[in-house]
Short mmCIF file of C-alpha atoms in Angstrom, two decimals:
data_model
loop_
_atom_site.label_atom_id
_atom_site.label_comp_id
_atom_site.label_asym_id
_atom_site.label_seq_id
_atom_site.Cartn_x
_atom_site.Cartn_y
_atom_site.Cartn_z
CA MET A 204 -75.71 -119.93 -23.43
CA HIS A 205 -72.36 -118.13 -22.81
CA LYS A 206 -72.63 -118.90 -19.11
CA LYS A 207 -73.23 -122.59 -19.85
CA LEU A 208 -70.26 -122.69 -22.23
CA PHE A 209 -68.05 -120.98 -19.62
CA LEU A 210 -69.08 -123.47 -16.94
CA ASN A 211 -68.43 -126.39 -19.27
CA GLN A 212 -64.96 -125.00 -20.02
CA LEU A 213 -64.29 -124.47 -16.32
CA PHE A 214 -65.45 -128.00 -15.52
CA THR A 215 -63.20 -129.40 -18.25
CA GLY A 216 -60.25 -127.55 -16.78
CA LEU A 217 -60.92 -128.83 -13.26
CA MET A 218 -61.24 -132.35 -14.58
CA GLY A 219 -57.99 -132.06 -16.52
CA ALA A 220 -56.29 -134.91 -14.68
CA SER A 221 -59.03 -137.41 -15.53
CA VAL A 222 -59.12 -136.22 -19.13
CA LEU A 223 -55.35 -136.69 -19.34
CA ALA A 224 -55.70 -140.23 -18.03
CA PHE A 225 -58.32 -141.01 -20.63
CA ALA A 226 -56.92 -139.19 -23.64
CA GLY A 227 -53.26 -139.80 -23.00
CA GLY A 228 -52.24 -136.17 -23.67
CA THR A 229 -53.20 -132.61 -22.92
CA ALA A 230 -56.62 -131.44 -21.81
CA ALA A 231 -57.23 -130.16 -25.33
CA ASP A 232 -56.82 -133.62 -26.86
CA THR A 233 -59.73 -135.00 -28.83
CA ILE A 234 -61.64 -138.04 -27.57
CA ASN A 235 -61.97 -140.23 -30.65
CA MET A 236 -64.87 -142.66 -30.77
CA ARG A 237 -66.17 -145.16 -33.31
CA ALA A 238 -69.80 -146.04 -34.00
CA ASN A 239 -70.85 -149.01 -36.11
CA THR A 240 -74.15 -150.11 -37.65
CA ILE A 241 -75.18 -152.89 -40.00
CA GLY A 242 -77.52 -150.40 -41.66
CA ALA A 243 -76.87 -148.98 -45.11
CA GLU A 244 -75.36 -145.52 -45.54
CA GLY A 245 -78.76 -144.09 -46.44
CA GLY A 246 -80.65 -146.11 -43.84
CA ILE A 247 -82.50 -145.21 -40.67
CA GLN A 248 -79.70 -146.27 -38.31
CA MET A 249 -77.24 -143.92 -39.98
CA GLU A 250 -79.79 -141.11 -39.73
CA GLY A 251 -79.79 -141.63 -35.97
CA LEU A 252 -76.02 -141.89 -35.70
CA ARG A 253 -75.42 -138.78 -37.80
CA THR A 254 -77.69 -136.82 -35.47
CA LEU A 255 -75.99 -138.26 -32.39
CA LYS A 256 -72.58 -137.34 -33.81
CA GLN A 257 -73.64 -133.77 -34.52
CA VAL A 258 -75.19 -133.24 -31.09
CA VAL A 259 -72.25 -134.74 -29.18
CA GLU A 260 -69.61 -132.88 -31.14
CA ASP A 261 -71.54 -129.61 -30.78
CA ARG A 262 -72.18 -130.07 -27.05
CA THR A 263 -68.52 -130.84 -26.35
CA GLY A 264 -67.15 -128.06 -28.52
CA GLY A 265 -65.31 -130.55 -30.69
CA GLN A 266 -63.65 -132.37 -27.80
CA VAL A 267 -65.34 -135.59 -28.93
CA ASN A 268 -65.00 -136.85 -32.49
CA ILE A 269 -67.25 -139.75 -33.53
CA ARG A 270 -66.39 -141.66 -36.69
CA LEU A 271 -69.36 -143.47 -38.24
CA HIS A 272 -69.17 -146.86 -39.96
CA HIS A 273 -72.10 -148.37 -41.89
CA SER A 274 -73.03 -151.60 -43.67
CA GLY A 275 -71.39 -153.70 -40.95
CA ALA A 276 -67.91 -152.39 -41.76
CA LEU A 277 -66.68 -153.17 -38.23
CA GLY A 278 -68.80 -156.28 -37.67
CA ASP A 279 -72.35 -157.54 -37.30
CA GLN A 280 -74.59 -156.84 -34.32
CA GLU A 281 -73.52 -159.97 -32.45
CA SER A 282 -69.83 -159.10 -32.68
CA ASP A 283 -70.63 -155.46 -31.88
CA LEU A 284 -72.17 -156.52 -28.57
CA GLU A 285 -68.96 -158.34 -27.68
CA SER A 286 -66.84 -155.38 -28.77
CA LEU A 287 -68.91 -152.95 -26.69
CA ARG A 288 -68.40 -155.08 -23.60
CA ALA A 289 -64.68 -155.39 -24.32
CA GLY A 290 -64.34 -151.64 -24.91
CA THR A 291 -62.94 -152.06 -28.43
CA LEU A 292 -66.01 -150.37 -29.97
CA ASP A 293 -67.67 -147.28 -28.55
CA ILE A 294 -71.21 -147.16 -29.97
CA SER A 295 -73.45 -149.49 -31.95
CA THR A 296 -77.06 -149.79 -33.07
CA ILE A 297 -78.54 -153.08 -31.88
CA GLU A 298 -81.93 -154.55 -32.71
CA THR A 299 -83.03 -158.20 -32.56
CA PRO A 300 -79.70 -159.59 -31.22
CA ILE A 301 -80.33 -157.70 -27.97
CA THR A 302 -81.98 -160.96 -26.87
CA SER A 303 -78.52 -162.51 -26.48
CA VAL A 304 -77.97 -160.02 -23.65
CA ASP A 305 -81.43 -160.33 -22.10
CA PRO A 306 -83.82 -162.95 -23.54
CA VAL A 307 -86.82 -161.21 -21.98
CA LEU A 308 -86.35 -158.36 -24.46
CA GLY A 309 -87.41 -160.83 -27.13
CA LEU A 310 -90.97 -159.87 -26.24
CA LEU A 311 -90.43 -156.69 -28.27
CA SER A 312 -90.59 -158.82 -31.42
CA LEU A 313 -94.08 -160.12 -30.72
CA PRO A 314 -96.27 -159.57 -33.78
CA TYR A 315 -98.70 -156.66 -33.52
CA LEU A 316 -97.52 -155.72 -30.02
CA PHE A 317 -97.42 -152.00 -30.84
CA ARG A 318 -100.44 -150.17 -32.22
CA ASP A 319 -98.65 -147.21 -33.80
CA ARG A 320 -95.67 -144.90 -33.29
CA GLU A 321 -97.48 -142.93 -30.58
CA HIS A 322 -97.91 -146.16 -28.62
CA VAL A 323 -94.20 -146.97 -29.05
CA GLU A 324 -93.21 -143.52 -27.80
CA ALA A 325 -95.48 -143.78 -24.76
CA VAL A 326 -94.03 -147.19 -23.86
CA LEU A 327 -90.35 -146.32 -24.29
CA SER A 328 -90.59 -142.94 -22.52
CA GLY A 329 -92.39 -144.47 -19.54
CA PRO A 330 -91.75 -147.09 -16.83
CA VAL A 331 -91.32 -149.93 -19.33
CA GLY A 332 -88.57 -148.05 -21.14
CA ASP A 333 -86.90 -147.32 -17.80
CA GLU A 334 -86.93 -151.02 -16.98
CA PHE A 335 -85.33 -151.87 -20.31
CA ARG A 336 -82.54 -149.36 -19.57
CA GLU A 337 -81.98 -150.78 -16.09
CA ARG A 338 -81.94 -154.40 -17.28
CA LEU A 339 -79.29 -153.62 -19.88
CA GLN A 340 -77.21 -151.51 -17.51
CA GLU A 341 -77.13 -154.41 -15.05
CA ARG A 342 -75.74 -156.53 -17.90
CA GLY A 343 -72.97 -154.12 -18.83
CA TYR A 344 -74.57 -151.85 -21.44
CA ARG A 345 -75.64 -148.21 -21.39
CA VAL A 346 -78.66 -147.24 -23.48
CA LEU A 347 -77.95 -143.84 -25.01
CA GLY A 348 -81.33 -143.87 -26.71
CA PHE A 349 -84.04 -145.92 -28.35
CA TYR A 350 -84.39 -145.60 -32.09
CA GLU A 351 -86.94 -146.62 -34.66
CA GLY A 352 -86.16 -149.84 -36.45
CA GLY A 353 -89.62 -149.41 -37.90
CA PHE A 354 -92.74 -151.36 -38.73
CA ARG A 355 -91.70 -154.35 -40.80
CA HIS A 356 -93.33 -155.38 -44.07
CA ILE A 357 -92.97 -158.34 -46.40
CA THR A 358 -91.37 -158.36 -49.84
CA ASN A 359 -90.98 -161.39 -52.09
CA SER A 360 -90.59 -162.52 -55.68
CA ARG A 361 -93.33 -165.17 -55.73
CA ARG A 362 -96.75 -163.58 -55.21
CA PRO A 363 -98.70 -160.92 -53.29
CA ILE A 364 -99.11 -161.81 -49.61
CA VAL A 365 -102.65 -161.04 -48.47
CA GLU A 366 -103.40 -163.92 -46.09
CA PRO A 367 -100.92 -165.75 -43.84
CA ASP A 368 -101.44 -168.86 -45.99
CA ASP A 369 -99.98 -166.98 -48.96
CA LEU A 370 -96.60 -167.37 -47.28
CA ARG A 371 -96.77 -171.14 -47.51
CA GLY A 372 -93.64 -172.43 -49.21
CA VAL A 373 -92.03 -168.99 -49.55
CA ARG A 374 -88.35 -169.07 -48.57
CA MET A 375 -88.12 -166.10 -46.20
CA ARG A 376 -84.98 -164.54 -44.82
CA THR A 377 -85.36 -163.32 -41.24
CA PRO A 378 -82.95 -161.91 -38.67
CA GLY A 379 -81.35 -164.42 -36.32
CA SER A 380 -84.16 -164.10 -33.77
CA PRO A 381 -85.64 -167.53 -32.97
CA LEU A 382 -88.98 -165.80 -32.37
CA ARG A 383 -89.01 -164.18 -35.82
CA ILE A 384 -88.23 -167.53 -37.40
CA ARG A 385 -91.05 -169.16 -35.43
CA ILE A 386 -93.46 -166.41 -36.47
CA PHE A 387 -92.90 -166.94 -40.18
CA ASN A 388 -92.78 -170.70 -39.96
CA HIS A 389 -96.10 -170.50 -38.11
CA TYR A 390 -97.53 -168.43 -40.96
CA GLY A 391 -96.40 -171.20 -43.33
CA ALA A 392 -93.16 -169.81 -44.74
CA ASP A 393 -89.82 -171.61 -44.90
CA ALA A 394 -87.88 -169.15 -42.74
CA ALA A 395 -84.15 -169.02 -42.05
CA PRO A 396 -81.67 -166.37 -40.83
CA LEU A 397 -78.97 -164.68 -42.88
CA PRO A 398 -76.63 -161.77 -42.04
CA TYR A 399 -78.11 -158.55 -43.36
CA PRO A 400 -75.14 -157.49 -45.53
CA GLU A 401 -75.59 -160.75 -47.51
CA LEU A 402 -79.32 -160.31 -48.07
CA TYR A 403 -79.40 -158.37 -51.34
CA SER A 404 -77.23 -160.96 -53.09
CA ALA A 405 -79.28 -163.84 -51.66
CA LEU A 406 -82.49 -162.31 -53.04
CA GLN A 407 -80.85 -161.55 -56.37
CA THR A 408 -79.64 -165.14 -56.83
CA GLY A 409 -82.84 -166.75 -55.57
CA VAL A 410 -81.39 -168.27 -52.41
CA PHE A 411 -84.36 -166.62 -50.68
CA ASP A 412 -87.72 -165.67 -52.20
CA GLY A 413 -88.47 -162.90 -49.75
CA GLN A 414 -87.58 -160.92 -46.67
CA GLU A 415 -89.20 -158.63 -44.11
CA ASN A 416 -87.91 -155.21 -43.17
CA PRO A 417 -89.09 -151.64 -42.57
CA LEU A 418 -89.82 -149.54 -45.64
CA VAL A 419 -86.71 -147.44 -45.06
CA GLU A 420 -84.60 -150.55 -45.66
CA VAL A 421 -86.48 -151.37 -48.87
CA ARG A 422 -85.23 -148.00 -50.10
CA ALA A 423 -81.77 -147.94 -48.52
CA SER A 424 -80.86 -151.45 -49.68
CA ARG A 425 -82.69 -151.17 -53.02
CA PHE A 426 -84.73 -154.32 -52.50
CA TYR A 427 -87.11 -153.02 -55.18
CA GLU A 428 -84.43 -154.10 -57.67
CA VAL A 429 -84.66 -157.79 -56.70
CA GLN A 430 -88.24 -158.17 -55.39
CA ASP A 431 -91.58 -157.99 -57.19
CA TYR A 432 -94.15 -157.68 -54.39
CA LEU A 433 -94.43 -155.44 -51.33
CA SER A 434 -97.12 -156.45 -48.84
CA LEU A 435 -97.84 -153.90 -46.11
CA SER A 436 -98.18 -156.25 -43.14
CA GLY A 437 -96.65 -154.09 -40.37
CA HIS A 438 -96.29 -157.34 -38.44
CA VAL A 439 -93.52 -156.25 -36.06
CA TYR A 440 -92.22 -152.91 -34.86
CA THR A 441 -88.48 -153.16 -34.31
CA VAL A 442 -87.21 -151.25 -31.29
CA GLY A 443 -83.56 -150.30 -31.74
CA PHE A 444 -81.04 -149.56 -29.00
CA ILE A 445 -78.15 -147.10 -29.35
CA LEU A 446 -75.68 -148.74 -26.99
CA MET A 447 -72.32 -148.24 -25.33
CA GLY A 448 -70.47 -150.55 -22.98
CA GLU A 449 -71.16 -149.39 -19.42
CA GLU A 450 -67.49 -149.41 -18.44
CA ARG A 451 -66.56 -147.29 -21.43
CA PHE A 452 -69.40 -144.88 -20.69
CA GLN A 453 -68.34 -144.53 -17.04
CA SER A 454 -64.72 -143.85 -18.08
CA LEU A 455 -65.75 -140.58 -19.74
CA PRO A 456 -66.08 -137.15 -18.08
CA GLU A 457 -69.57 -136.34 -16.86
CA ASP A 458 -70.12 -133.60 -19.43
CA VAL A 459 -69.29 -136.04 -22.23
CA GLN A 460 -71.65 -138.63 -20.72
CA GLN A 461 -74.44 -136.05 -20.69
CA ALA A 462 -73.71 -135.06 -24.28
CA LEU A 463 -73.89 -138.71 -25.34
CA LEU A 464 -77.26 -139.17 -23.62
CA GLU A 465 -78.59 -136.01 -25.26
CA GLY A 466 -77.23 -137.19 -28.60
CA GLY A 467 -78.82 -140.59 -28.20
CA GLU A 468 -82.21 -139.06 -27.46
CA ALA A 469 -81.93 -136.71 -30.44
CA GLY A 470 -80.77 -139.55 -32.66
CA GLY A 471 -83.78 -141.63 -31.71
CA ALA A 472 -86.16 -138.76 -32.50
CA ALA A 473 -84.49 -138.30 -35.88
CA THR A 474 -85.15 -141.93 -36.80
CA VAL A 475 -88.85 -141.60 -36.01
CA ALA A 476 -89.14 -138.61 -38.35
CA PHE A 477 -87.15 -140.53 -40.96
CA GLY A 478 -89.50 -143.51 -40.66
CA ARG A 479 -92.64 -141.40 -40.96
CA GLU A 480 -91.35 -139.87 -44.19
CA ALA A 481 -90.55 -143.31 -45.58
CA ASP A 482 -94.08 -144.61 -45.02
CA GLU A 483 -95.31 -142.54 -47.93
CA SER A 484 -92.29 -142.00 -50.14
CA VAL A 485 -91.08 -145.61 -50.26
CA VAL A 486 -94.44 -146.97 -51.40
CA GLU A 487 -94.41 -144.44 -54.23
CA LEU A 488 -90.80 -145.34 -55.05
CA ALA A 489 -91.51 -149.08 -55.04
CA GLU A 490 -94.49 -148.71 -57.35
CA GLY A 491 -92.46 -146.50 -59.64
CA ARG A 492 -89.80 -149.21 -59.82
CA GLY A 493 -92.37 -151.82 -60.82
CA MET A 494 -93.21 -153.46 -57.50
CA GLN A 495 -96.82 -154.48 -56.88
CA VAL A 496 -97.89 -153.05 -53.51
CA ASN A 497 -100.83 -154.43 -51.54
CA ASP A 498 -102.46 -154.34 -48.11
CA VAL A 499 -102.84 -157.55 -46.13
CA ASN A 500 -105.82 -159.03 -44.30
CA LEU A 501 -104.76 -157.55 -40.99
CA ASP A 502 -107.40 -159.38 -38.94
CA ALA A 503 -106.23 -162.72 -40.33
CA PHE A 504 -102.60 -161.97 -39.48
CA ILE A 505 -103.47 -160.81 -35.96
CA GLU A 506 -105.57 -163.92 -35.36
CA ALA A 507 -102.81 -166.17 -36.66
CA SER A 508 -100.38 -164.45 -34.29
CA SER A 509 -102.37 -164.90 -31.07
CA VAL A 510 -100.97 -168.34 -30.24
CA ILE A 511 -97.44 -166.95 -30.61
CA TRP A 512 -98.08 -164.45 -27.80
CA ASP A 513 -99.15 -167.18 -25.38
CA ASP A 514 -96.27 -169.48 -26.28
CA GLU A 515 -93.66 -166.73 -26.04
CA ALA A 516 -94.84 -165.40 -22.67
CA GLU A 517 -94.66 -168.93 -21.26
CA ARG A 518 -91.27 -169.62 -22.84
CA LEU A 519 -89.66 -166.41 -21.58
CA GLY A 520 -91.12 -166.69 -18.09
CA GLY A 521 -89.97 -164.28 -15.40
CA SER A 522 -91.39 -160.80 -15.83
CA ALA A 523 -92.22 -161.24 -19.53
CA ALA A 524 -95.98 -161.62 -19.05
CA GLU A 525 -96.12 -158.54 -16.81
CA LEU A 526 -94.10 -156.48 -19.28
CA ILE A 527 -96.31 -157.54 -22.17
CA GLU A 528 -99.39 -156.56 -20.18
CA ALA A 529 -97.81 -153.21 -19.26
CA ILE A 530 -97.06 -152.49 -22.93
CA VAL A 531 -100.54 -153.42 -24.10
CA ASN A 532 -102.13 -151.30 -21.37
CA THR A 533 -99.96 -148.23 -21.99
CA GLU A 534 -102.19 -145.40 -23.14
CA THR A 535 -101.17 -142.80 -25.68
CA PRO A 536 -101.69 -139.07 -25.04
#
């Protein structure tokens, strides 16, 4: 440990000129970074970013200071992607809008693509995950880590959702993903996008009847205050990306780059643990707050989703069909 610390200090000294160019001062100057997420302060994204911050600051002996911003304080995911490319933002958590960078990654939002968390881990830690990293790096982004957006479930103020037909006529808020909108319209809902920070108010005022999000967001955003029914559909697992702009990443000393990659991996692992805990505690919380919680007819939802797979693979073209097949065929330990 002492030897590693000594070598890191020696390396920092030898790289003093490049640190000076970056920091604009002495070698002891702090590298200040900003990380933004649309997630709530108590949400899963912030759990990942807090872990990343701790790991990076520890690994660099305080040379790097990461300031965290939540609830979209610095912008939404779409503007964050632009800011990362421009170098005006250092780190962000990106989910569905990743398709604006690479449309093929829209396949990750296919309903019932992932069997469970073990399947997700096997996919993202294997060749498919490597390909996702490479595709994004080619487009100007560095993946520091994958994080758990979580298995998404349906809440609404109209009725319990057991069958897909129960969604007929329900005004559902979705993310801006065209695929997610098509999924819910196919089930029979009246789906439309809305920025996440506006969602609570829209549910409270009746602009939307329902929404779909992981259980951690039901808790973090207090949707149990404005929704009556929680239906455990698990229809999509959201893969999240902890991203930096590639140019910004490459501008940093190698030891800082390594610390960021280690922090991203640790942050992703922290979100998985956070999500597992929420699976049990949020259901209990929702019931305690008066929500009616029910299971769905999973077979009916999977059957209703099959045509979406075929349509989406054809629409995306390219390597989408091969990637979908690789994901489905990935075995868990």
